[in-house]
XYZ file of C-alpha atoms in Angstrom:
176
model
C 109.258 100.125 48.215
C 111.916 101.812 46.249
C 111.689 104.431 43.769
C 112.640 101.459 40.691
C 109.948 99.280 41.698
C 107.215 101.909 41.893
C 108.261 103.110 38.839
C 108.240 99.714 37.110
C 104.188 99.199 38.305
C 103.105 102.607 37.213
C 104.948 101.890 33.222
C 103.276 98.126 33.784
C 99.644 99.826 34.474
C 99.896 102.591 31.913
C 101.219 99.187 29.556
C 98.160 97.467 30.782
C 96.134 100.456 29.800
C 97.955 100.683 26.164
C 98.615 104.482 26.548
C 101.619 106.690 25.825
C 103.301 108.425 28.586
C 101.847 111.602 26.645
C 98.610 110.120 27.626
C 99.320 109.384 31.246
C 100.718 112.702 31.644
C 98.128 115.059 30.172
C 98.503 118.223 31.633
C 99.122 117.548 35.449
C 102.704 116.608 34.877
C 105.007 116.504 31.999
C 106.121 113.189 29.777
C 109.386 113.882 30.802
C 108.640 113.496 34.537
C 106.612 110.794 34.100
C 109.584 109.405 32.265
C 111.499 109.643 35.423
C 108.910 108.403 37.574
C 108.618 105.202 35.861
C 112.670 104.547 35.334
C 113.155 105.140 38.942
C 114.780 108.378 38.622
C 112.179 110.828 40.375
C 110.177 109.560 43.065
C 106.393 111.021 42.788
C 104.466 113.331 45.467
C 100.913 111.879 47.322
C 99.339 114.426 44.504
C 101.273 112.887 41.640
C 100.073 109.217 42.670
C 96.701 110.133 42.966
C 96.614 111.487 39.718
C 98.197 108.593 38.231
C 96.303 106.387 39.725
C 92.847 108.072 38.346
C 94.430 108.413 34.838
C 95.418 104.656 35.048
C 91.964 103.703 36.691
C 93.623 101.938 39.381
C 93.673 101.496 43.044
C 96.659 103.042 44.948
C 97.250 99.950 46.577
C 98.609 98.423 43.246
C 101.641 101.225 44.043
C 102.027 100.411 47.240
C 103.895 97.403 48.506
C 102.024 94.634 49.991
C 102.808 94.435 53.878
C 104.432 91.022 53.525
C 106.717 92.481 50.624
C 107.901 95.463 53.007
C 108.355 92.814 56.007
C 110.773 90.683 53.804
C 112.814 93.884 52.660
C 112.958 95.030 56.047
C 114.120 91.681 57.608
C 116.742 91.035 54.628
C 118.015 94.621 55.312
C 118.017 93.975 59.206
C 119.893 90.527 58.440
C 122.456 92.520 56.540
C 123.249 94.819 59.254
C 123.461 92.043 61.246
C 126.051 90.512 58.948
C 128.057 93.711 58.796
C 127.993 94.101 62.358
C 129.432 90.642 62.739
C 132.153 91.410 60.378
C 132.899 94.666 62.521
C 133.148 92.631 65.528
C 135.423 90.008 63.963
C 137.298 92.254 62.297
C 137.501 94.371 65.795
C 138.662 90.856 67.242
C 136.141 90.578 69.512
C 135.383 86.979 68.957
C 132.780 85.818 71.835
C 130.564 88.820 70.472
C 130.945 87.484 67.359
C 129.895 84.533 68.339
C 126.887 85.900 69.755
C 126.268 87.963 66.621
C 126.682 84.824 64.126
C 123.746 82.839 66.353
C 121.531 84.997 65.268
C 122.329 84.221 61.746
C 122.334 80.061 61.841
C 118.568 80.013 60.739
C 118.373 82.712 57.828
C 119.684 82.819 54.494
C 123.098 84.002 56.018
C 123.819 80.893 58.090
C 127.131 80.400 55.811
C 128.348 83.259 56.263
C 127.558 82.680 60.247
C 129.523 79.344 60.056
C 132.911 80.792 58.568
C 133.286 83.189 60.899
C 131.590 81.330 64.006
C 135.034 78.964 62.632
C 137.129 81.644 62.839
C 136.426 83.348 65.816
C 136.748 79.890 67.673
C 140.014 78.830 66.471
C 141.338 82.465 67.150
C 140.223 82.342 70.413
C 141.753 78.919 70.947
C 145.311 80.213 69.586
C 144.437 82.779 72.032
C 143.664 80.424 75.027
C 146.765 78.196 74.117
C 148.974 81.293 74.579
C 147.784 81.583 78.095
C 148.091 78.038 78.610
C 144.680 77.557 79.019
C 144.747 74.251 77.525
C 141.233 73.195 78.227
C 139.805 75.697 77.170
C 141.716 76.148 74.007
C 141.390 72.321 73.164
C 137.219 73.357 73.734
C 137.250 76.001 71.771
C 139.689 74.525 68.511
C 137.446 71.454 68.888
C 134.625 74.000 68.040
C 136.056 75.446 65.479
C 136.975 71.917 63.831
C 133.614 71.487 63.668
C 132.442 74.390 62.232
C 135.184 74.935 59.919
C 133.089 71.693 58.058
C 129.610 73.554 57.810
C 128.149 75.583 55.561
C 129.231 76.572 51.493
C 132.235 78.184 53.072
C 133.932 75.263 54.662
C 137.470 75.984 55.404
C 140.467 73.688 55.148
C 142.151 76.474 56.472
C 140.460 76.542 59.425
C 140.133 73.406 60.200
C 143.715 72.344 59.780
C 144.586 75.230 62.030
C 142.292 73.698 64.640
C 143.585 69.837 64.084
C 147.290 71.455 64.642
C 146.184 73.437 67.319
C 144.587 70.408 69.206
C 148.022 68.240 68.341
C 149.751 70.921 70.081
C 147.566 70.983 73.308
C 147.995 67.358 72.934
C 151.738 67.286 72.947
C 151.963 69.452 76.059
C 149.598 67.773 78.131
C 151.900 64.730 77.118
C 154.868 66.787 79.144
């Protein structure tokens, strides 16, 4: 739990309680720290929250997160290092790990951002593959990223024109 949130339940119990901070404080700590505590600017000792939580006359666990409140905080923070480490890898263009990266994504709250750059990364690679003359594989791979381009709040009509000319292209080579 962070330092705002722990703050905000002690100044909702001692507002429960209808005391001052003068109250709360006595003479274990001053109003001023107490001040802090609840504004999120200090972060209270062990000592400090068992005190509080004797003046208050509740149990610590009111403080504490719940387990299922950490777990949720740690997975959204694990889902944005995921996220940023798919924007490295993009960014680094190394688009199959990318790939990798954003399929990890499709079934959280970040499976738009997973689409857009799943997009991406295929029609880069198929520019890619086309320059080798790889035209199988690049017609795979922008036929992927047609598809994706289409998905998610950040469709791209960028993207997916890229792809369509990419695929006419192919098309008009094969033709040769």
């Amino acid at each position: 739990m962070n330092r705002s949130e722990l703050g905000k339940r002690i100044k909702e119990a001692r507002l429960a309680k209808k005391m001052t901070q003068s109250d709360v404080a006595g003479d274990f700590i001053t109003r001023n720290m107490l001040s802090q505590i609840e504004s999120g600017a200090a972060n209270p000792s062990l000592k400090t929250l068992e005190y509080l939580t004797s003046v208050l006359d509740i149990p610590i666990q009111v403080l504490l997160p719940d387990s299922k409140e950490a777990e949720k905080e740690e997975e959204e923070n694990s889902l944005y290092e995921q996220l940023l480490e798919m924007k490295q890898l993009f960014s680094e263009e190394k688009y199959s790990l990318t790939l990798e990266a954003a399929e990890k994504l499709f079934d959280t709250d970040l499976y738009d951002e997973a689409y857009a750059l799943t997009a991406r990364s295929y029609v880069n690679m198929a520019q890619q593959k086309e320059r080798e003359n790889d035209l199988s594989a690049a017609a795979e791979l922008a036929d992927k990223a047609y598809e994706y381009a289409d998905k998610g709040l950040y469709s791209s009509r960028d993207v997916k024109t890229a792809a369509a000319l990419l695929l006419n292209k192919i098309a008009e080579k094969l033709e040769k």
